[in-house]
Amino acid sequence: MSNYALITGSSKGIGMAIAKSLAKRGFDLILVARSENQLRDLKKQFSETYGVKVEIFTTDLSVPGAAHKLEVWCSDNSFPVSVLINNAGYGVWGNFENIVLEEQLNMMQLNMNTVVELTHHMLPTLKKQKQSYILNVASTAAYQALPTFSLYAASKAFVLSFTRGLRFELRKTNISVTCLSPGPADTGFVDRAGLSKLNDVTAKFNMRADSVAEIAIEGMLNNRSEIIPGFTNKISAFASRILPKSILEYAGANIFKK
Ligand SMILES: NC(=O)c1ccc[n+]([C@@H]2O[C@H](COP(=O)([O-])OP(=O)(O)OC[C@H]3O[C@@H](n4cnc5c(N)ncnc54)[C@H](OP(=O)(O)O)[C@@H]3O)[C@@H](O)[C@H]2O)c1
């Protein structure tokens, strides 16, 4: 029986590129996002191009309980899920006190709670397969505090720490756990974060979503603990280990200043 890869946030951006990369390798897909039409188009495209089965599940994963509904649907359909990619997420940009609190709580729900809930719900299914993988998508923002992106960076630091801990706990099982920390990529992230006016600044460092996805899937299948795609991003993550935090925060604040 073929194995399924469940990818959250797979209607576009890095999630879509990851889905394509997995389809190329013969994985059947479960695509999850809010945009039903985009998911339908991708289902047609991936099944025709790569000859894999593609299921779609349209939902807003920031609604509490959505992750559980997704797992129940997978269970009811007996999908043998062996790859879980927790990718859906977004950032809100601005000074903490000026951003509507509900928006920030919604981001925390999607970036953190949904990752935890879906992982917990899917573990029994992942354990049943011969070899399984969990890939959680954090960010280079996980490695340092980022003024004007404070809560986003904190949510990704949570993902990184959770992923490393879970990896250790599951090290003697059939489940390999990996954290992906991309830097800027050419996706819808910038627009949703309200960063469009900084496009020129971030575009200089943008990686293509396809390149990020290829590096991510290769690393995941090779049981890597952390993946930071791109030389500049690796340097910036390394710098965060050796430079004083105050300097890093000053530099970050300058790049993302309002
Ligand atoms: N691009 C970057 O520069 C960058 C850098 C570091 C980390 N990341 C991380 O990479 C991940 C993917 O982001 P991206 O850059 O690919 O952004 P993107 O192009 O905006 O894609 C986000 C994906 O998540 C889905 N999504 C968003 N909110 C959702 C919700 N409430 N429920 C279900 N699905 C939802 C979107 O689909 P719908 O809109 O159809 O729901 C879309 O498929 C995120 O976790 C992000 O934090 C991105």
mmCIF file of C-alpha atoms and ligand atoms in Angstrom:
data_model
loop_
_atom_site.group_PDB
_atom_site.id
_atom_site.type_symbol
_atom_site.label_atom_id
_atom_site.label_comp_id
_atom_site.label_asym_id
_atom_site.label_seq_id
_atom_site.Cartn_x
_atom_site.Cartn_y
_atom_site.Cartn_z
ATOM 1 C CA MET A 1 0.000 0.000 0.000
ATOM 2 C CA SER A 2 1.330 3.432 -0.853
ATOM 3 C CA ASN A 3 2.033 5.960 1.864
ATOM 4 C CA TYR A 4 0.515 9.389 2.230
ATOM 5 C CA ALA A 5 2.207 12.672 3.028
ATOM 6 C CA LEU A 6 -0.054 15.162 4.830
ATOM 7 C CA ILE A 7 1.075 18.741 4.219
ATOM 8 C CA THR A 8 -0.620 21.667 5.943
ATOM 9 C CA GLY A 9 -0.603 24.985 4.107
ATOM 10 C CA SER A 10 -0.080 23.309 0.733
ATOM 11 C CA SER A 11 -2.190 25.538 -1.528
ATOM 12 C CA LYS A 12 0.825 27.763 -2.349
ATOM 13 C CA GLY A 13 4.326 28.825 -1.269
ATOM 14 C CA ILE A 14 6.715 26.473 0.511
ATOM 15 C CA GLY A 15 3.961 23.958 1.346
ATOM 16 C CA MET A 16 2.954 23.608 -2.300
ATOM 17 C CA ALA A 17 6.602 23.192 -3.316
ATOM 18 C CA ILE A 18 7.070 20.524 -0.624
ATOM 19 C CA ALA A 19 3.970 18.705 -1.911
ATOM 20 C CA LYS A 20 5.419 18.760 -5.437
ATOM 21 C CA SER A 21 8.770 17.482 -4.211
ATOM 22 C CA LEU A 22 7.077 14.583 -2.388
ATOM 23 C CA ALA A 23 4.816 13.758 -5.364
ATOM 24 C CA LYS A 24 7.932 13.560 -7.566
ATOM 25 C CA ARG A 25 9.257 10.927 -5.157
ATOM 26 C CA GLY A 26 6.027 8.903 -5.454
ATOM 27 C CA PHE A 27 4.266 9.873 -2.220
ATOM 28 C CA ASP A 28 0.481 10.167 -2.325
ATOM 29 C CA LEU A 29 -0.654 13.500 -0.952
ATOM 30 C CA ILE A 30 -3.133 15.008 1.463
ATOM 31 C CA LEU A 31 -3.246 18.745 0.787
ATOM 32 C CA VAL A 32 -4.679 21.028 3.462
ATOM 33 C CA ALA A 33 -5.442 24.768 3.330
ATOM 34 C CA ARG A 34 -8.369 27.212 3.263
ATOM 35 C CA SER A 35 -8.436 27.858 -0.512
ATOM 36 C CA GLU A 36 -10.573 25.106 -1.994
ATOM 37 C CA ASN A 37 -10.145 26.107 -5.656
ATOM 38 C CA GLN A 38 -6.363 26.198 -5.405
ATOM 39 C CA LEU A 39 -6.338 22.770 -3.767
ATOM 40 C CA ARG A 40 -8.612 21.363 -6.508
ATOM 41 C CA ASP A 41 -6.297 22.721 -9.225
ATOM 42 C CA LEU A 42 -3.253 21.214 -7.513
ATOM 43 C CA LYS A 43 -5.001 17.864 -7.082
ATOM 44 C CA LYS A 44 -5.547 17.721 -10.849
ATOM 45 C CA GLN A 45 -2.046 18.960 -11.661
ATOM 46 C CA PHE A 46 -0.131 16.636 -9.294
ATOM 47 C CA SER A 47 -2.177 13.517 -10.026
ATOM 48 C CA GLU A 48 -1.854 14.023 -13.797
ATOM 49 C CA THR A 49 1.851 14.946 -13.743
ATOM 50 C CA TYR A 50 3.157 12.497 -11.161
ATOM 51 C CA GLY A 51 0.530 9.711 -11.192
ATOM 52 C CA VAL A 52 0.002 9.892 -7.417
ATOM 53 C CA LYS A 53 -3.249 9.925 -5.444
ATOM 54 C CA VAL A 54 -4.150 13.355 -4.102
ATOM 55 C CA GLU A 55 -6.769 14.058 -1.417
ATOM 56 C CA ILE A 56 -7.748 17.545 -0.324
ATOM 57 C CA PHE A 57 -9.094 18.824 2.993
ATOM 58 C CA THR A 58 -10.276 22.406 3.108
ATOM 59 C CA THR A 59 -10.180 23.968 6.539
ATOM 60 C CA ASP A 60 -9.080 26.958 8.563
ATOM 61 C CA LEU A 61 -6.453 25.396 10.812
ATOM 62 C CA SER A 62 -6.443 28.415 13.121
ATOM 63 C CA VAL A 63 -9.888 27.409 14.370
ATOM 64 C CA PRO A 64 -9.503 25.410 17.600
ATOM 65 C CA GLY A 65 -10.411 21.772 16.968
ATOM 66 C CA ALA A 66 -9.604 21.877 13.229
ATOM 67 C CA ALA A 67 -6.547 19.627 13.663
ATOM 68 C CA HIS A 68 -8.669 17.014 15.412
ATOM 69 C CA LYS A 69 -11.266 17.075 12.599
ATOM 70 C CA LEU A 70 -8.479 16.562 10.081
ATOM 71 C CA GLU A 71 -7.131 13.535 11.968
ATOM 72 C CA VAL A 72 -10.638 12.013 12.297
ATOM 73 C CA TRP A 73 -11.140 12.409 8.525
ATOM 74 C CA CYS A 74 -7.764 10.692 7.851
ATOM 75 C CA SER A 75 -8.701 7.906 10.270
ATOM 76 C CA ASP A 76 -12.196 7.428 8.793
ATOM 77 C CA ASN A 77 -10.599 7.061 5.356
ATOM 78 C CA SER A 78 -7.803 4.790 6.667
ATOM 79 C CA PHE A 79 -5.131 6.881 4.944
ATOM 80 C CA PRO A 80 -1.747 5.357 5.840
ATOM 81 C CA VAL A 81 -0.027 8.668 6.618
ATOM 82 C CA SER A 82 3.747 8.270 6.998
ATOM 83 C CA VAL A 83 4.801 11.893 6.480
ATOM 84 C CA LEU A 84 3.422 14.842 8.441
ATOM 85 C CA ILE A 85 4.524 18.315 7.351
ATOM 86 C CA ASN A 86 3.413 21.071 9.726
ATOM 87 C CA ASN A 87 3.933 24.007 7.388
ATOM 88 C CA ALA A 88 0.868 26.294 7.626
ATOM 89 C CA GLY A 89 1.833 29.500 9.374
ATOM 90 C CA TYR A 90 2.133 33.229 8.993
ATOM 91 C CA GLY A 91 3.666 36.317 10.552
ATOM 92 C CA VAL A 92 2.267 39.641 11.665
ATOM 93 C CA TRP A 93 4.572 42.614 11.447
ATOM 94 C CA GLY A 94 4.510 45.711 13.627
ATOM 95 C CA ASN A 95 5.026 46.849 17.174
ATOM 96 C CA PHE A 96 3.328 44.410 19.549
ATOM 97 C CA GLU A 97 1.149 47.038 21.215
ATOM 98 C CA ASN A 98 -0.212 48.278 17.880
ATOM 99 C CA ILE A 99 -1.292 44.923 16.436
ATOM 100 C CA VAL A 100 -4.838 43.821 17.199
ATOM 101 C CA LEU A 101 -4.567 41.197 19.931
ATOM 102 C CA GLU A 102 -7.019 38.785 18.239
ATOM 103 C CA GLU A 103 -4.773 38.679 15.152
ATOM 104 C CA GLN A 104 -1.754 37.825 17.279
ATOM 105 C CA LEU A 105 -3.645 35.119 19.163
ATOM 106 C CA ASN A 106 -4.858 33.682 15.847
ATOM 107 C CA MET A 107 -1.249 33.508 14.625
ATOM 108 C CA MET A 108 -0.170 31.762 17.836
ATOM 109 C CA GLN A 109 -3.016 29.270 17.445
ATOM 110 C CA LEU A 110 -1.944 28.368 13.889
ATOM 111 C CA ASN A 111 1.847 28.529 14.341
ATOM 112 C CA MET A 112 1.972 26.679 17.663
ATOM 113 C CA ASN A 113 -1.227 25.049 18.986
ATOM 114 C CA THR A 114 -2.241 23.504 15.674
ATOM 115 C CA VAL A 115 1.261 22.067 15.188
ATOM 116 C CA VAL A 116 1.096 20.491 18.642
ATOM 117 C CA GLU A 117 -2.491 19.235 18.248
ATOM 118 C CA LEU A 118 -2.014 17.754 14.792
ATOM 119 C CA THR A 119 1.261 16.094 15.780
ATOM 120 C CA HIS A 120 -0.329 14.567 18.879
ATOM 121 C CA HIS A 121 -3.368 13.343 16.967
ATOM 122 C CA MET A 122 -1.325 11.885 14.083
ATOM 123 C CA LEU A 123 1.318 10.065 16.156
ATOM 124 C CA PRO A 124 -0.655 6.783 16.459
ATOM 125 C CA THR A 125 -1.066 6.639 12.656
ATOM 126 C CA LEU A 126 2.599 7.531 12.052
ATOM 127 C CA LYS A 127 3.663 4.801 14.493
ATOM 128 C CA LYS A 128 1.783 2.168 12.486
ATOM 129 C CA GLN A 129 3.890 2.717 9.330
ATOM 130 C CA LYS A 130 7.261 1.138 8.632
ATOM 131 C CA GLN A 131 9.142 4.455 8.525
ATOM 132 C CA SER A 132 7.575 7.856 9.243
ATOM 133 C CA TYR A 133 8.682 11.479 9.212
ATOM 134 C CA ILE A 134 7.559 14.709 10.853
ATOM 135 C CA LEU A 135 8.821 17.982 9.390
ATOM 136 C CA ASN A 136 7.925 21.123 11.332
ATOM 137 C CA VAL A 137 8.456 24.438 9.582
ATOM 138 C CA ALA A 138 10.001 27.099 11.819
ATOM 139 C CA SER A 139 12.092 30.001 10.457
ATOM 140 C CA THR A 140 15.508 31.592 10.846
ATOM 141 C CA ALA A 141 13.502 33.952 13.095
ATOM 142 C CA ALA A 142 13.466 31.041 15.578
ATOM 143 C CA TYR A 143 17.120 31.704 16.433
ATOM 144 C CA GLN A 144 16.822 35.243 17.804
ATOM 145 C CA ALA A 145 14.352 37.812 19.073
ATOM 146 C CA LEU A 146 13.117 40.021 16.246
ATOM 147 C CA PRO A 147 11.669 43.432 17.192
ATOM 148 C CA THR A 148 8.483 44.221 15.171
ATOM 149 C CA PHE A 149 8.198 40.486 14.510
ATOM 150 C CA SER A 150 8.456 39.661 18.206
ATOM 151 C CA LEU A 151 5.564 37.258 18.533
ATOM 152 C CA TYR A 152 6.197 35.568 15.187
ATOM 153 C CA ALA A 153 9.846 34.927 16.136
ATOM 154 C CA ALA A 154 8.719 33.636 19.535
ATOM 155 C CA SER A 155 6.208 31.281 17.906
ATOM 156 C CA LYS A 156 8.942 29.857 15.652
ATOM 157 C CA ALA A 157 11.365 29.504 18.593
ATOM 158 C CA PHE A 158 8.596 27.408 20.155
ATOM 159 C CA VAL A 159 8.402 25.218 17.032
ATOM 160 C CA LEU A 160 12.180 24.719 16.989
ATOM 161 C CA SER A 161 12.398 23.805 20.674
ATOM 162 C CA PHE A 162 9.332 21.529 20.536
ATOM 163 C CA THR A 163 10.691 19.757 17.457
ATOM 164 C CA ARG A 164 14.124 19.100 18.956
ATOM 165 C CA GLY A 165 12.609 17.743 22.163
ATOM 166 C CA LEU A 166 10.170 15.515 20.289
ATOM 167 C CA ARG A 167 12.966 14.243 18.047
ATOM 168 C CA PHE A 168 14.890 13.067 21.099
ATOM 169 C CA GLU A 169 11.818 11.440 22.654
ATOM 170 C CA LEU A 170 11.089 9.520 19.440
ATOM 171 C CA ARG A 171 14.705 8.681 18.557
ATOM 172 C CA LYS A 172 14.256 4.949 19.136
ATOM 173 C CA THR A 173 10.986 4.701 17.182
ATOM 174 C CA ASN A 174 10.129 4.547 13.484
ATOM 175 C CA ILE A 175 9.499 8.321 13.423
ATOM 176 C CA SER A 176 12.201 10.749 12.350
ATOM 177 C CA VAL A 177 11.555 14.359 13.397
ATOM 178 C CA THR A 178 13.093 17.365 11.632
ATOM 179 C CA CYS A 179 12.857 21.139 11.915
ATOM 180 C CA LEU A 180 13.039 23.273 8.764
ATOM 181 C CA SER A 181 14.086 26.886 9.276
ATOM 182 C CA PRO A 182 13.879 28.851 6.032
ATOM 183 C CA GLY A 183 14.954 32.451 5.634
ATOM 184 C CA PRO A 184 13.155 34.814 3.223
ATOM 185 C CA ALA A 185 11.489 32.962 0.333
ATOM 186 C CA ASP A 186 9.459 34.144 -2.653
ATOM 187 C CA THR A 187 5.997 33.269 -1.318
ATOM 188 C CA GLY A 188 2.817 34.967 -0.121
ATOM 189 C CA PHE A 189 4.366 35.316 3.359
ATOM 190 C CA VAL A 190 5.540 38.911 2.856
ATOM 191 C CA ASP A 191 2.129 40.163 1.733
ATOM 192 C CA ARG A 192 0.230 38.445 4.526
ATOM 193 C CA ALA A 193 2.663 39.811 7.113
ATOM 194 C CA GLY A 194 2.050 43.321 5.776
ATOM 195 C CA LEU A 195 5.709 43.583 4.770
ATOM 196 C CA SER A 196 5.131 44.505 1.121
ATOM 197 C CA LYS A 197 6.820 47.884 1.487
ATOM 198 C CA LEU A 198 9.986 46.013 2.478
ATOM 199 C CA ASN A 199 9.846 43.829 -0.630
ATOM 200 C CA ASP A 200 13.009 45.375 -2.092
ATOM 201 C CA VAL A 201 14.949 44.675 1.092
ATOM 202 C CA THR A 202 13.768 41.079 1.572
ATOM 203 C CA ALA A 203 13.816 40.218 -2.176
ATOM 204 C CA LYS A 204 17.618 40.496 -2.169
ATOM 205 C CA PHE A 205 17.773 37.490 0.152
ATOM 206 C CA ASN A 206 14.798 35.524 -1.220
ATOM 207 C CA MET A 207 15.225 31.844 -2.011
ATOM 208 C CA ARG A 208 12.881 30.105 -4.421
ATOM 209 C CA ALA A 209 10.245 28.026 -2.656
ATOM 210 C CA ASP A 210 11.143 25.057 -4.910
ATOM 211 C CA SER A 211 14.789 25.172 -3.759
ATOM 212 C CA VAL A 212 13.750 25.397 -0.097
ATOM 213 C CA ALA A 213 11.440 22.406 -0.567
ATOM 214 C CA GLU A 214 14.042 20.208 -2.290
ATOM 215 C CA ILE A 215 16.614 20.865 0.434
ATOM 216 C CA ALA A 216 13.950 20.272 3.087
ATOM 217 C CA ILE A 217 12.732 16.934 1.742
ATOM 218 C CA GLU A 218 16.254 15.630 1.109
ATOM 219 C CA GLY A 219 17.186 16.562 4.687
ATOM 220 C CA MET A 220 14.005 15.092 6.158
ATOM 221 C CA LEU A 221 14.469 11.774 4.341
ATOM 222 C CA ASN A 222 18.092 11.715 5.559
ATOM 223 C CA ASN A 223 16.986 12.086 9.185
ATOM 224 C CA ARG A 224 18.506 15.548 9.730
ATOM 225 C CA SER A 225 17.585 17.305 12.972
ATOM 226 C CA GLU A 226 17.631 20.916 11.696
ATOM 227 C CA ILE A 227 17.679 22.233 8.162
ATOM 228 C CA ILE A 228 18.550 25.834 7.358
ATOM 229 C CA PRO A 229 18.434 26.226 3.574
ATOM 230 C CA GLY A 230 20.875 28.678 1.965
ATOM 231 C CA PHE A 231 24.358 29.903 2.845
ATOM 232 C CA THR A 232 23.324 33.369 4.098
ATOM 233 C CA ASN A 233 20.651 31.862 6.328
ATOM 234 C CA LYS A 234 23.121 29.370 7.792
ATOM 235 C CA ILE A 235 25.534 32.225 8.546
ATOM 236 C CA SER A 236 22.816 34.289 10.205
ATOM 237 C CA ALA A 237 21.723 31.329 12.379
ATOM 238 C CA PHE A 238 25.360 30.692 13.295
ATOM 239 C CA ALA A 239 25.867 34.388 14.130
ATOM 240 C CA SER A 240 22.955 34.173 16.550
ATOM 241 C CA ARG A 241 24.967 31.656 18.589
ATOM 242 C CA ILE A 242 28.098 33.741 18.899
ATOM 243 C CA LEU A 243 27.080 37.418 18.800
ATOM 244 C CA PRO A 244 25.622 39.290 21.784
ATOM 245 C CA LYS A 245 21.830 39.198 21.724
ATOM 246 C CA SER A 246 21.574 43.001 21.902
ATOM 247 C CA ILE A 247 23.547 43.377 18.643
ATOM 248 C CA LEU A 248 21.387 40.803 16.875
ATOM 249 C CA GLU A 249 18.217 42.522 18.058
ATOM 250 C CA TYR A 250 19.484 45.917 16.938
ATOM 251 C CA ALA A 251 20.372 44.526 13.492
ATOM 252 C CA GLY A 252 17.006 42.747 13.174
ATOM 253 C CA ALA A 253 15.116 45.874 14.214
ATOM 254 C CA ASN A 254 16.951 47.850 11.524
ATOM 255 C CA ILE A 255 16.008 45.424 8.747
ATOM 256 C CA PHE A 256 12.348 45.265 9.744
ATOM 257 C CA LYS A 257 11.872 48.808 11.044
ATOM 258 C CA LYS A 258 8.325 50.179 10.705
HETATM 259 N N1 LIG B 1 8.358 32.844 2.992
HETATM 260 C C1 LIG B 1 9.199 33.159 3.946
HETATM 261 O O1 LIG B 1 9.955 34.128 3.817
HETATM 262 C C2 LIG B 1 9.297 32.284 5.179
HETATM 263 C C3 LIG B 1 10.457 32.388 5.962
HETATM 264 C C4 LIG B 1 10.572 31.605 7.098
HETATM 265 C C5 LIG B 1 9.544 30.734 7.454
HETATM 266 N N2 LIG B 1 8.413 30.660 6.676
HETATM 267 C C6 LIG B 1 7.357 29.733 7.105
HETATM 268 O O2 LIG B 1 7.032 28.874 6.047
HETATM 269 C C7 LIG B 1 5.690 28.427 6.194
HETATM 270 C C8 LIG B 1 4.978 28.566 4.867
HETATM 271 O O3 LIG B 1 4.864 29.929 4.546
HETATM 272 P P1 LIG B 1 4.975 30.486 3.047
HETATM 273 O O4 LIG B 1 6.141 31.372 2.993
HETATM 274 O O5 LIG B 1 4.851 29.390 2.079
HETATM 275 O O6 LIG B 1 3.676 31.424 3.043
HETATM 276 P P2 LIG B 1 2.396 31.479 2.072
HETATM 277 O O7 LIG B 1 2.816 31.543 0.649
HETATM 278 O O8 LIG B 1 1.560 32.565 2.643
HETATM 279 O O9 LIG B 1 1.684 30.061 2.323
HETATM 280 C C9 LIG B 1 1.054 29.759 3.537
HETATM 281 C C10 LIG B 1 0.262 28.489 3.374
HETATM 282 O O10 LIG B 1 -0.443 28.232 4.609
HETATM 283 C C11 LIG B 1 -1.851 28.187 4.360
HETATM 284 N N3 LIG B 1 -2.563 28.779 5.468
HETATM 285 C C12 LIG B 1 -2.410 30.020 5.962
HETATM 286 N N4 LIG B 1 -3.274 30.224 6.972
HETATM 287 C C13 LIG B 1 -3.979 29.068 7.112
HETATM 288 C C14 LIG B 1 -5.026 28.652 7.972
HETATM 289 N N5 LIG B 1 -5.530 29.468 8.902
HETATM 290 N N6 LIG B 1 -5.534 27.401 7.835
HETATM 291 C C15 LIG B 1 -5.046 26.573 6.877
HETATM 292 N N7 LIG B 1 -4.055 26.904 6.043
HETATM 293 C C16 LIG B 1 -3.529 28.144 6.160
HETATM 294 C C17 LIG B 1 -2.036 28.991 3.065
HETATM 295 O O11 LIG B 1 -3.178 28.562 2.347
HETATM 296 P P3 LIG B 1 -4.603 29.301 2.375
HETATM 297 O O12 LIG B 1 -4.340 30.779 2.324
HETATM 298 O O13 LIG B 1 -5.282 28.734 1.188
HETATM 299 O O14 LIG B 1 -5.226 28.861 3.669
HETATM 300 C C18 LIG B 1 -0.792 28.598 2.279
HETATM 301 O O15 LIG B 1 -0.988 27.348 1.662
HETATM 302 C C19 LIG B 1 5.102 29.244 7.334
HETATM 303 O O16 LIG B 1 5.071 28.457 8.507
HETATM 304 C C20 LIG B 1 6.055 30.412 7.482
HETATM 305 O O17 LIG B 1 6.070 30.922 8.776
HETATM 306 C C21 LIG B 1 8.274 31.413 5.559
#
